[in-house]
Coordinates of C-alpha atoms and ligand atoms in Angstrom, one line a residue:
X161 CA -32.8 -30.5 -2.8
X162 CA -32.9 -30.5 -6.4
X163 CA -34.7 -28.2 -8.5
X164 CA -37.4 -29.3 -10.7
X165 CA -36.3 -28.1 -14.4
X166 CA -40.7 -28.2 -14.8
X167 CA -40.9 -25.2 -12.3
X168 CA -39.6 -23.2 -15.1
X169 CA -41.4 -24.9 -18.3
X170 CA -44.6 -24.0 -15.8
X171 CA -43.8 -20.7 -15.1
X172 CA -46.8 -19.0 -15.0
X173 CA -44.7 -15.1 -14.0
X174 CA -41.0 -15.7 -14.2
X175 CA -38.7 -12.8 -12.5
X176 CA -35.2 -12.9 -13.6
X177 CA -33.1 -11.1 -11.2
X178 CA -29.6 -10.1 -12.3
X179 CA -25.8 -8.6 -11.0
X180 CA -22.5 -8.3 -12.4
X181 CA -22.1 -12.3 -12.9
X182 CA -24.1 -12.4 -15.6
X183 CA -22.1 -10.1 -17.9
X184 CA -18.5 -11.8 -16.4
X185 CA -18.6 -14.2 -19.1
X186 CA -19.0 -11.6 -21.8
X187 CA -15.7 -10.0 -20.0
X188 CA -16.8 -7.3 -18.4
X189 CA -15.0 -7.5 -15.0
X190 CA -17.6 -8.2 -12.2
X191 CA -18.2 -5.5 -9.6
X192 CA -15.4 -6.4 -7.1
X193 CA -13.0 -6.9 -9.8
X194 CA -13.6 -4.1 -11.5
X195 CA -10.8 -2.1 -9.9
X196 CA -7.9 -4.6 -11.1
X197 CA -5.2 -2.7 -12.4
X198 CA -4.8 0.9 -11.8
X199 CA -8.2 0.9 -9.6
X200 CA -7.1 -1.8 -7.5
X201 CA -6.3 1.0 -4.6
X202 CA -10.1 2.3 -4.5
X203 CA -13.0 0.8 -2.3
X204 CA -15.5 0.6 -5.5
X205 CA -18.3 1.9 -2.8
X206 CA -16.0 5.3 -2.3
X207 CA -15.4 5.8 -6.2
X208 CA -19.1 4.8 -6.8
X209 CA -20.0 7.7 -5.2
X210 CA -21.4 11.6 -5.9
X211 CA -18.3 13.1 -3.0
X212 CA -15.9 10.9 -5.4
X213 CA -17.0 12.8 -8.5
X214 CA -17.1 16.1 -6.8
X215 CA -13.4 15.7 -5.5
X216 CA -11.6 14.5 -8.8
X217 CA -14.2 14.3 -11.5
X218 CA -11.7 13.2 -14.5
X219 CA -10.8 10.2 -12.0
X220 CA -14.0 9.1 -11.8
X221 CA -15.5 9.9 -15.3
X222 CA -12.4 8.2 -16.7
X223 CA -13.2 5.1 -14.9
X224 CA -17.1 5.2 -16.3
X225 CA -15.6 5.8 -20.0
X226 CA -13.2 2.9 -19.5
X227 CA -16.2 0.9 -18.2
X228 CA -18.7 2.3 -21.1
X229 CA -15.9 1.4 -23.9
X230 CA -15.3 -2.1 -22.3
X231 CA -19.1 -2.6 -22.7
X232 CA -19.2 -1.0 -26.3
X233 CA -16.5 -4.1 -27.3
X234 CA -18.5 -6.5 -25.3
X235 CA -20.6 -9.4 -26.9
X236 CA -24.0 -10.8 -25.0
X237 CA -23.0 -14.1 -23.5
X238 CA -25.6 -17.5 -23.5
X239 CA -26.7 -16.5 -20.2
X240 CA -28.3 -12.8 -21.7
X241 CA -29.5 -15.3 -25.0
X242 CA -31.2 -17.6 -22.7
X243 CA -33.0 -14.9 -20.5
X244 CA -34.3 -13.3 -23.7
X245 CA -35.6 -16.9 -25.1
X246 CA -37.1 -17.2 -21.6
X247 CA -39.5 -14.2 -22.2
X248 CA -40.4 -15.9 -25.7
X249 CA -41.5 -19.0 -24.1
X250 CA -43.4 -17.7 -20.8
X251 CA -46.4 -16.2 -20.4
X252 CA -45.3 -13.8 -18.3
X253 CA -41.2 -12.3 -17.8
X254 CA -40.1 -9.2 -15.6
X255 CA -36.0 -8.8 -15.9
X256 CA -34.8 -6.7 -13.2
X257 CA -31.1 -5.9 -13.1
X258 CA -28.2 -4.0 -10.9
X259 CA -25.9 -3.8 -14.2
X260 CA -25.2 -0.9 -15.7
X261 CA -24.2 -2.1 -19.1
X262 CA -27.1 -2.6 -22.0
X263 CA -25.6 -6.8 -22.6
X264 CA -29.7 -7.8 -21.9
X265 CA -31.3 -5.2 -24.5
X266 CA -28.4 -6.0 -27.0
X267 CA -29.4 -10.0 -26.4
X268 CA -32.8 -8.8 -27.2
X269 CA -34.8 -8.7 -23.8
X270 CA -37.5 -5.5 -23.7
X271 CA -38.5 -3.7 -20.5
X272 CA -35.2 -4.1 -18.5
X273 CA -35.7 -2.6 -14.7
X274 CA -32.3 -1.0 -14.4
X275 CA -32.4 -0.2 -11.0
X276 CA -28.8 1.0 -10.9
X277 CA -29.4 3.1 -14.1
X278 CA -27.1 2.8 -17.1
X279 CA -23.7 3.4 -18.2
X280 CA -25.5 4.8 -22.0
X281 CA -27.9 7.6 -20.0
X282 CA -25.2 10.4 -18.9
X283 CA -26.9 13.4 -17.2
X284 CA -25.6 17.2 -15.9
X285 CA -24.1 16.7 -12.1
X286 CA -25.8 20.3 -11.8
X287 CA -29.3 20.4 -13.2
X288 CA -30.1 16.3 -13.9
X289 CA -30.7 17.1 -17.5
X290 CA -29.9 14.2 -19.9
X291 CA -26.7 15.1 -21.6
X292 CA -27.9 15.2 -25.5
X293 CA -24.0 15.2 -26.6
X294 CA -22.0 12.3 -29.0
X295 CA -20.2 10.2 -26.3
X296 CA -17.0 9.3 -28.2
X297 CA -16.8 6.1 -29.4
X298 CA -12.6 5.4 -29.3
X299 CA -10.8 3.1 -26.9
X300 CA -9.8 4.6 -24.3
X301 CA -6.1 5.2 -23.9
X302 CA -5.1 3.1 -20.8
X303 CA -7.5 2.2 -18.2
X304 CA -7.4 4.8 -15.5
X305 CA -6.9 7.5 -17.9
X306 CA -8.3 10.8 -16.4
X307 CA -10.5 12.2 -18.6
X308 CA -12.3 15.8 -18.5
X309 CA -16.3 15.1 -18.1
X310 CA -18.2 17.1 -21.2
X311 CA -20.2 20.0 -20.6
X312 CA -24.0 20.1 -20.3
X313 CA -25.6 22.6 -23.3
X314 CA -28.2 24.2 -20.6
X315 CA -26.0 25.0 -17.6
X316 CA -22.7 24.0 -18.5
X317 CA -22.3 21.7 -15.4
X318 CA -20.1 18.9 -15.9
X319 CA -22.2 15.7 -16.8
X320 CA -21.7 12.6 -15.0
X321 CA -23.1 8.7 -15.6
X322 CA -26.1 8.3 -15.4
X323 CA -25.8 5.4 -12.8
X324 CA -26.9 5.1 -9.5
X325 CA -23.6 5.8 -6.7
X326 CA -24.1 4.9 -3.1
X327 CA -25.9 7.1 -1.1
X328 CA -27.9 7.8 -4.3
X329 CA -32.0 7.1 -4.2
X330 CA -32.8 4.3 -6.3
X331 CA -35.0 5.1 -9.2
X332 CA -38.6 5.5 -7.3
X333 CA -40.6 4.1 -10.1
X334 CA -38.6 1.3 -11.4
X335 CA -38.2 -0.1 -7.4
X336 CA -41.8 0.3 -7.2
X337 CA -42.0 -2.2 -10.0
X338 CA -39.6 -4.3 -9.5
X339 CA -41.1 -4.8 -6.1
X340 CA -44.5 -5.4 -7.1
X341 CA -42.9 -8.0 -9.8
X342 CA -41.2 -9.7 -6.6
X343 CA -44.4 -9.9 -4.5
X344 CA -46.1 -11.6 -7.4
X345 CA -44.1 -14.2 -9.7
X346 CA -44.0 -17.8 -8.5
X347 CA -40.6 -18.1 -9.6
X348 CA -37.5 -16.3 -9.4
X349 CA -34.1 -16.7 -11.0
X350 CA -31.3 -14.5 -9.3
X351 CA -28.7 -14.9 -11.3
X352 CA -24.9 -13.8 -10.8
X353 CA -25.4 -11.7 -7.6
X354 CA -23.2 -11.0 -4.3
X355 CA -26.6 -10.0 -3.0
X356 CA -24.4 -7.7 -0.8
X357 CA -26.5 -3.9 -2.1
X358 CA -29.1 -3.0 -0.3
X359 CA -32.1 -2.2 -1.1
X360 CA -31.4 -4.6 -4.7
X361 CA -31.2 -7.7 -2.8
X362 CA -34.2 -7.7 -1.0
X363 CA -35.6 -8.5 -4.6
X364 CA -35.2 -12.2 -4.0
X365 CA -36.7 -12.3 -0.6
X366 CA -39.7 -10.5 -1.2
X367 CA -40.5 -13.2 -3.9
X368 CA -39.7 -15.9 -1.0
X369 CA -41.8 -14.3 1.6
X370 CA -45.0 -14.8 -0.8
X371 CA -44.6 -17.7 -1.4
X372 CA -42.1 -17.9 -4.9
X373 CA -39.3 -20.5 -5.2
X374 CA -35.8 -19.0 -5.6
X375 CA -33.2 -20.6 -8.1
X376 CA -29.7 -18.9 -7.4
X377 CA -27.2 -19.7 -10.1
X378 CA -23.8 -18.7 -9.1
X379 CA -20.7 -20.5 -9.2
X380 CA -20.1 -19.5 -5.2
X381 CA -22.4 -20.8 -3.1
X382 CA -25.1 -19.5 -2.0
X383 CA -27.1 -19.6 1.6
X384 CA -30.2 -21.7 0.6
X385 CA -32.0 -21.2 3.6
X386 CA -35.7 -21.4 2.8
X387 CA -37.1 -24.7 1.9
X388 CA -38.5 -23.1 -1.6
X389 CA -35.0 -21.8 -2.1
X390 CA -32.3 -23.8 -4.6
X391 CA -28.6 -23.2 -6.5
X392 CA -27.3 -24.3 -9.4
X393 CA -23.5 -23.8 -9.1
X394 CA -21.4 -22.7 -11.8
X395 CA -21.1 -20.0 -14.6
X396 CA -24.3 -18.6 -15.9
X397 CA -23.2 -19.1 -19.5
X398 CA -23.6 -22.5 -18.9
X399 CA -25.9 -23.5 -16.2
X400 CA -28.4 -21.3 -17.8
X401 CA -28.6 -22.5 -21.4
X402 CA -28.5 -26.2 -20.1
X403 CA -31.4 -25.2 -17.7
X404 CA -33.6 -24.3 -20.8
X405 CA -32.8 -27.6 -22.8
X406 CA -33.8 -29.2 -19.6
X407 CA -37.1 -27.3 -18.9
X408 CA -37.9 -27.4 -22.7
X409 CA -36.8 -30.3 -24.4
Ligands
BV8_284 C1 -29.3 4.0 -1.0 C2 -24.1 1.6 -10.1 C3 -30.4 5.6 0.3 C4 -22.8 2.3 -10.0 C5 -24.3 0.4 -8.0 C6 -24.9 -0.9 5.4 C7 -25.7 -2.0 5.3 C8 -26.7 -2.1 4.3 C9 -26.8 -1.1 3.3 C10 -25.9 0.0 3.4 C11 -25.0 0.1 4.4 N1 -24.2 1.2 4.2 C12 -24.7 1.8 3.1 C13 -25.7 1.1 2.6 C14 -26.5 1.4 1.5 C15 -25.8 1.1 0.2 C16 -25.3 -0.3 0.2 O1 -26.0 -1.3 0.0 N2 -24.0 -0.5 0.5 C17 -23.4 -1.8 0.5 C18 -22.0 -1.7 -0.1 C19 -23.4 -2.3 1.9 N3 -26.8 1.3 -0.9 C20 -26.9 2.5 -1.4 O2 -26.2 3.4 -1.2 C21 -28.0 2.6 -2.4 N4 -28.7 3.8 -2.2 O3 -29.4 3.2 -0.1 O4 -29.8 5.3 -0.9 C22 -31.2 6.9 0.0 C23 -32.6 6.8 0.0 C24 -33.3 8.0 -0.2 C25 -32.6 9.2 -0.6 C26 -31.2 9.2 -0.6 C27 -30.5 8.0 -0.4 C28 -27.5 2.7 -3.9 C29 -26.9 1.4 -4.2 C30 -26.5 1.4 -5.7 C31 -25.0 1.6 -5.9 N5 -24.7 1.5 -7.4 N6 -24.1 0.4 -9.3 C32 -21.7 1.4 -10.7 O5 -22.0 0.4 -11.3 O6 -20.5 1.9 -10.7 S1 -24.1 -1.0 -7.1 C33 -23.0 -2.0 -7.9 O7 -22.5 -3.0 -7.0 C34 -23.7 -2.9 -9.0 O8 -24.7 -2.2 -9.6 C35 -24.3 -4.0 -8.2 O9 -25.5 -3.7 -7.7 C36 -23.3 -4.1 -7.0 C37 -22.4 -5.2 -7.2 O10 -23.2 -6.3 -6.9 P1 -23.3 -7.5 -7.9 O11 -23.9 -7.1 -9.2 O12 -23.8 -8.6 -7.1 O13 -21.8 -7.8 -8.4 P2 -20.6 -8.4 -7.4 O14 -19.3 -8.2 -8.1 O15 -20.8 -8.0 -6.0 O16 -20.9 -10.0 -7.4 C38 -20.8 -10.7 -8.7 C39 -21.5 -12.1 -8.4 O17 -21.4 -12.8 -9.6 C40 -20.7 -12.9 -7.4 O18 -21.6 -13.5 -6.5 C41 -20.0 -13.9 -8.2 O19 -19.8 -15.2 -7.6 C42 -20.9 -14.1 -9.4 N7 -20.3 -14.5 -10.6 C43 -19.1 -14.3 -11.1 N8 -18.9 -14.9 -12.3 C44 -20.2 -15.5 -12.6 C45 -21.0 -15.2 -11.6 N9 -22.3 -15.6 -11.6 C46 -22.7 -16.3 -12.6 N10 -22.0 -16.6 -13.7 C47 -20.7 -16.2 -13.7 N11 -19.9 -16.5 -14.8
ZN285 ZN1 -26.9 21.2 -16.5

């Protein structure tokens, strides 16, 4: 079934839901891709993780740097544009994302739910302090350079992203609000998602369950299975901006 371009002109609470596909078309390699080259041997969940950094910490703060850098050259794509012109035109917008990168606050959205933290909030792997240092700003020499994490002023433990690996609690407070977003919109726009991280992708089912209509927009296909549920196939970049001439015009 089709969905109504009106639904989101009418929006009364609009969540926008995003993953890695939403920053692909900026070029920053999505989440499975993201170990081409010299990462192609590691299973992202085992490098995304706190055992990874405590084994070879220049390995895996290398990888974050290369990742952080890539982001640093990065433009926001029309997909980030049209989300933060969505929030101008709606009563009511809650933008909840599983990226890492800051692509949504530099296209202007406010109040992103990073649930997965961010690549621009490193922290001490000893005592959690926020590491206050200059991050430098220089392209990195190759990807998969190893690179020696800097030192945190209070304890001098090395500092590590301040992202959330696997096996790490989500932020408690952010879920919390994400969730209650989910259990109340009457829309919601999950955009450029695998769906595959738990407990992130329950996001889109809590909004189902109440009683909100889904819009996936991804160029794989996605199970539609609930009547309220829809897709719009194809890159974000474009789907998305169309949707809004569509909704608004
Ligand atoms: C926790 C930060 C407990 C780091 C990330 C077995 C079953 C179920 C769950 C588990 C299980 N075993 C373990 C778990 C739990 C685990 C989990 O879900 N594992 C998965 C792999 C099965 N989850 C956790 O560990 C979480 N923590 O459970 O803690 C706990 C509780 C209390 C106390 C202590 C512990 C933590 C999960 C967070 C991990 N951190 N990111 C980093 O970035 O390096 S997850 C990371 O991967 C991303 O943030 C993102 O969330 C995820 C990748 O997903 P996507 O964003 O969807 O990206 P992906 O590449 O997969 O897909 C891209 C999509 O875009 C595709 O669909 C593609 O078609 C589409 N696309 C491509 N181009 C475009 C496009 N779409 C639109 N336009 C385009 N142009
Ligand atoms: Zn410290």
């Amino acid at each position: 079934m089709e969905f109504d371009p009106q639904r989101l002109a009418r929006a009364r609470h609009l969540v926008v839901f995003t993953g890695a596909g939403v920053s692909a078309e900026s070029g920053i390699p999505t989440f499975r891709d993201a170990l081409s080259g010299l990462w192609e041997h590691f299973d992202p969940a085992r490098l995304a993780t706190p055992q990874a950094f405590r084994d070879d910490p220049t390995l895996v703060w290398g990888w974050y740097e290369w990742r952080r850098l890539q982001v640093r050259k990065a433009q926001p794509n029309p997909a980030h544009l049209a989300i933060a012109e969505l929030a101008r035109r709606l009563p009511r917008l809650t933008l909840i994302t599983q990226n890492v990168d800051d692509l949504h606050e530099r296209a202007g959205s406010l109040d992103v739910l990073h649930l997965h933290g961010s690549l621009h909030q490193p922290k001490c792997f000893a005592c959690n302090r926020p590491y206050k240092g200059a991050l430098p700003d220089v392209q990195m020499p190759q990807q998969g350079a190893r690179l020696e994490p800097p030192r945190c002023g209070g304890c001098n433990g090395k500092i590590r992203p301040g992202v959330v690996w696997f096996g790490e609690a989500l932020p408690q407070a952010i879920l919390k609000q994400a969730f209650k977003a989910a259990g109340e919109c009457d829309l919601l726009l999950s955009i450029g998602t695998s769906g595959l991280v738990q407990p992130a992708a329950q996001i889109p089912q809590l909004a189902l369950e109440q009683g909100a209509a889904v819009l996936h927009i991804n160029p794989q296909p996605q199970a539609c299975l609930a009547p309220a549920e829809y897709q719009l196939t194809g890159p974000a970049g474009q789907r998305l901006p169309e949707l809004l001439r569509q909704a608004f015009a």
